[in-house]
Structure formats: structure tokens, C-alpha cells
């Protein structure tokens, strides 16, 4: 996020989530065969684009995310290219889902996870689910670090280059990760209780 | 297989969302009753672990790559309810934080990848474990269930895309199922290998589970949910199929052979025998493929069990 929070970033999470949902709903319910559909989509696109500009969303962050996620949209929409005259539908589908994706990315960049989880909790999402998501978010970074450390340590000890070896190594790493998670969870519980979590 | 926004229509999203909430609700209720408080963080950690695992891509040839689901692995290690909750948490965070998978279609994604893959996959795993005893049975079960979970999730995903009218049924089903038959092999291999690694270090995790697995009532509920989903998603497809057949028939010039009959083509084999036997042939091929896959899983399980005995336990480093 930028050094000085923009007005968008300061806006309440529920409003941003509602807006994102609204855009997605509109894009979904828009009929794709009507002649005014492309125009309507172009108008709708103003919302995510405006969000990106006003929220000062980092363009490089956006670029890498899109690089990862846009191909899925293209691949799915491209199934229409197997049908004669499928080009217009392919384009509309691609435009529709891309607008939704941009909106989601803009929301994700300008809204903190903990705020979003608080909104979910307020909507009476079961506590167990929300706690799981919160903990998962917290430990994602440390898990990736741990995986990296283990892979490096393993690489320093293994001499084999065979393909099957690397699958085995991967599996062992994942297995150990899981077992460590098992052990850590009880310590984490104790620590959380010591800090007053119920 | 995370469906993005804009690919499912309102009705399909709503129905899938309802089914997802039901399945997730059941799982949460079960965990609420049986999960000891001190194990609650375990779900969060496992979710992080599954998330990390899902970020691994593996090439499956032809320039495409697949990624893991991890529902069956979670289910085999922590039980079906935990699998459903953990996968749901992963999917929600992926959508909110990374835009991987849409908001409105979250219900469909949860249904496919958490409920069907998790609960359905777990049931298959236990079933195979009943057929084949011992560690070999467990490993075969875990591998075959993992492959099947990918296929099942892909089937429901394709059905949802078809009933939404987003992608025609005659294109989306063969495309999704064929690609995921290969991706499923990767899922089966990694699931079996990781499961075997856990068995090698700490077999008691599997034998005396950390989280109480679902009992028969949950199985029945999960089974009902899945069949219900199947009926809801498959029946519109059944009436849509004639459109696909008609299209192909027009393309191939079979349509002239069709009798001048106003009755909708719910029984197309009387009019277009060439195509119906093609459908039967595809079904038979699918069945054969599934049996072959089961055999491969069994062979892999045998190799893993024998290999464990021959190979010394790997030395792990790290603090």
C-alpha cells in the first residue's frame, strides 16, 4: 500500500466489498446478446479503472497479478472459438470477466484482510471459519519461508538429479511441513490463550 | 479450476452457493462438536499449508500446467469436515486477497473444490481402504481418491459452465475432463507421496487421527448433497445435450437423416444412431480409463510401501 493512505484505502471495508459485489453482479446479469451490451460493459469498466487510479494501485503489482490470472479467463473464453461465429461471444465474455477481475484486484489492494474478515464476522460467518482464515493469512508468509529453508537444506544434502527424486523431495518437504504444523498448532493455541483469545 | 467471475449466471451461482453453504455448514457443525479447542489453530495452519501447496504448478505437457487441490490429502490426514472447512477457507482468501476465483462464483468454487473434492474424495478413500487392506489400501485409496476428486470437481465445474450457457456443453465437458484427467495424475502422485512421507515419520497421525473424522451420518449427508448437486446440474445438461448433438448433426449433415418429428430430442439415439454410439463409446472409454487409473494407483501404492522398507528415513534439516 502507498505511504499515505488514499481516501479509498481509508474508506470502510464493507463499502468496498459491497461495491465490488455490485460490479460483479451487474456484469454477471448483463445480457450478452443485446447490441448495447458492449457499451454497458465499457461504462461499467469505469468503476474498476477509477478505483485503480484513485486508490493508486501499484501498476507493477497489478501487472503480475493479471499475468497470472488473465490467461485462465482467456483459456476458458477461448472455448467459444471452437464454434463458428464464436468471436463476439469470446470477446464479450473476456471483457466481462476481466472487468470483474480488475474490480476484485482493486478491492484486494485497497482493503486489508483483517478488515474484510471483520466484515465477514459481522455478517455472522461462523467463528471457526473466520479464525481459520485469519490464522492462515498470518502464517502464509512464515510457511513460505520455512519451505524455502527446507528446500535449501535438502538441496545441500541431495546429490541425485533424477526427476523422480525431486518429486520425492517435494513430497518429503510437504510432509514435514504438515507435521510441523501439527506440532505448532498446540503451541500456538497456548500462546493465543495466554493473550486472552477465546 | 477456480472459476472466475462472469462465467456463471445468476441461477447457477445461487444454486451452487446454496449447496456450498449446506455442505460447509454441515462440516462446521461437525467440527464445532468434535474439534477440541486446542486444535483450532491446526485448521489455520493446514489451510496455509494447502494454500502453499496449491501455488505449486507442475507441467503436464502441451504447454499447460496443472495445480493441486489438496482436498483429499487434508481429508485423509484430518478428516472430511476439516477438509471442507480448510479448503473453503483457502478459496475465500484466494478470492479476496488474490482475485483467484470470483466473488459471486465463490459458492460454486467451494462446492466443487471443498465439498465435492473434500467430502466426496474422503468417501472414496475410505471405500478403497475397505477393499484393499493395510497401508497399500490406504495409499491406493488416497491416490485414487485424489485423481477422482479432480475429475469430480472438473465435472461439476463443466456442468456449471454449461448450465449457465457460458460455454456449450459439447465443448466444455470434453475439454475440462480430458485436461483434468492429466492434472489429476499429478494430484494423485503428490497426495500419495506426501501421505507416504507422513506415514513414514509419524504413522500415528493417520491411525489415531488428530481430528475426529466424520461418521456414517456425515457420509450419508455428503453423499446426498453430492447426488443432489448431480441431479440439479445434470438434468438441464441432459436437455441441453440435444442442442449440442443438433449442432454437430448440422455440421456433419446428419440432420437430413432425422425424421420429421416435433418431439424434443431427449431420445436422440433413435434419430442419430451415429452420434449416440459415439456417446456410448466415450462412456466406455471413460470407464476403462478410470479402471486403468485405479490399477496405476495400486501399483504406485505397492511401490511406495516396498520402497519405504528399503530406503532409510530421509534426514531432515532445519530448526
Coordinates of N, CA, C and O in Angstrom, one line a residue, chain B residues 3 6 24 35 44 83 113 116 144-145 160 190 195 218 229 236 241 246 257 275 285 288 291 296-297 307 311:
Chain B
X3 N -13.2 -21.0 -10.8 CA -14.0 -20.3 -11.8 C -13.9 -18.8 -11.6 O -14.1 -18.3 -10.4
X6 N -18.1 -13.8 -13.8 CA -18.6 -13.5 -15.2 C -18.8 -14.8 -16.0 O -19.2 -14.7 -17.2
X24 N -20.7 -26.8 3.7 CA -19.8 -26.1 4.6 C -20.4 -26.0 6.0 O -19.8 -26.2 7.0
X35 N -14.1 -31.0 17.4 CA -12.7 -30.5 17.4 C -12.4 -29.9 18.7 O -13.0 -28.9 19.2
X44 N -6.1 -23.5 10.7 CA -5.5 -22.4 10.0 C -4.1 -22.7 9.4 O -3.8 -22.3 8.3
X83 N -11.4 -31.1 6.0 CA -11.0 -30.9 4.6 C -12.0 -29.8 4.0 O -11.5 -28.9 3.3
X113 N -14.6 -27.6 -5.1 CA -13.2 -27.9 -4.7 C -13.2 -28.2 -3.2 O -12.2 -28.8 -2.7
X116 N -17.3 -31.2 -2.8 CA -17.2 -32.4 -3.6 C -15.8 -33.1 -3.5 O -15.7 -34.3 -3.2
X144 N -6.1 -42.8 -5.6 CA -7.3 -42.9 -6.5 C -8.3 -41.8 -6.1 O -8.9 -41.2 -7.0
X145 N -8.5 -41.6 -4.8 CA -9.5 -40.6 -4.4 C -9.0 -39.2 -4.9 O -9.8 -38.3 -5.2
X160 N -21.6 -26.6 -14.4 CA -22.0 -25.3 -14.0 C -21.8 -24.3 -15.2 O -22.6 -23.5 -15.5
X190 N 1.3 -36.6 -6.0 CA 1.7 -35.8 -4.8 C 1.0 -36.2 -3.5 O 1.6 -36.3 -2.5
X195 N 1.4 -38.3 1.7 CA 0.8 -39.2 2.7 C 1.8 -40.3 3.1 O 1.9 -40.6 4.3
X218 N -22.4 -38.3 8.6 CA -21.9 -37.2 7.7 C -21.7 -37.7 6.3 O -21.8 -37.0 5.3
X229 N -26.6 -32.4 -6.0 CA -25.9 -31.5 -6.9 C -25.8 -32.1 -8.3 O -26.1 -31.4 -9.3
X236 N -30.4 -30.2 -16.4 CA -30.5 -29.2 -17.5 C -29.6 -29.6 -18.6 O -29.9 -29.3 -19.8
X241 N -28.1 -31.2 -24.1 CA -27.3 -32.0 -24.9 C -27.8 -32.1 -26.3 O -27.0 -32.1 -27.3
X246 N -27.5 -31.6 -32.0 CA -28.1 -31.0 -33.2 C -27.1 -30.2 -34.0 O -27.0 -30.2 -35.2
X257 N -31.0 -36.9 -42.1 CA -31.5 -38.3 -41.8 C -32.6 -38.3 -40.7 O -33.3 -39.2 -40.6
X275 N -24.3 -40.8 -33.6 CA -23.8 -40.0 -32.5 C -24.0 -40.7 -31.2 O -23.2 -40.6 -30.3
X285 N -15.0 -45.6 -22.8 CA -13.6 -45.2 -22.7 C -13.3 -44.6 -21.4 O -12.3 -44.8 -20.7
X288 N -13.1 -47.4 -18.8 CA -11.8 -48.1 -18.9 C -10.7 -47.2 -18.3 O -9.9 -47.7 -17.5
X291 N -10.7 -47.4 -14.5 CA -10.2 -48.6 -14.0 C -8.7 -48.7 -14.2 O -7.9 -49.1 -13.2
X296 N -3.2 -48.2 -11.7 CA -1.9 -47.4 -11.6 C -1.7 -47.0 -10.1 O -0.6 -47.1 -9.6
X297 N -2.8 -46.6 -9.5 CA -2.7 -46.1 -8.1 C -2.3 -47.3 -7.2 O -1.5 -47.1 -6.3
X307 N 9.2 -49.5 -1.1 CA 10.3 -48.6 -1.1 C 10.6 -48.1 0.2 O 11.7 -47.9 0.6
X311 N 14.4 -48.1 1.8 CA 15.1 -46.8 1.9 C 15.1 -46.4 3.4 O 14.1 -46.4 4.1

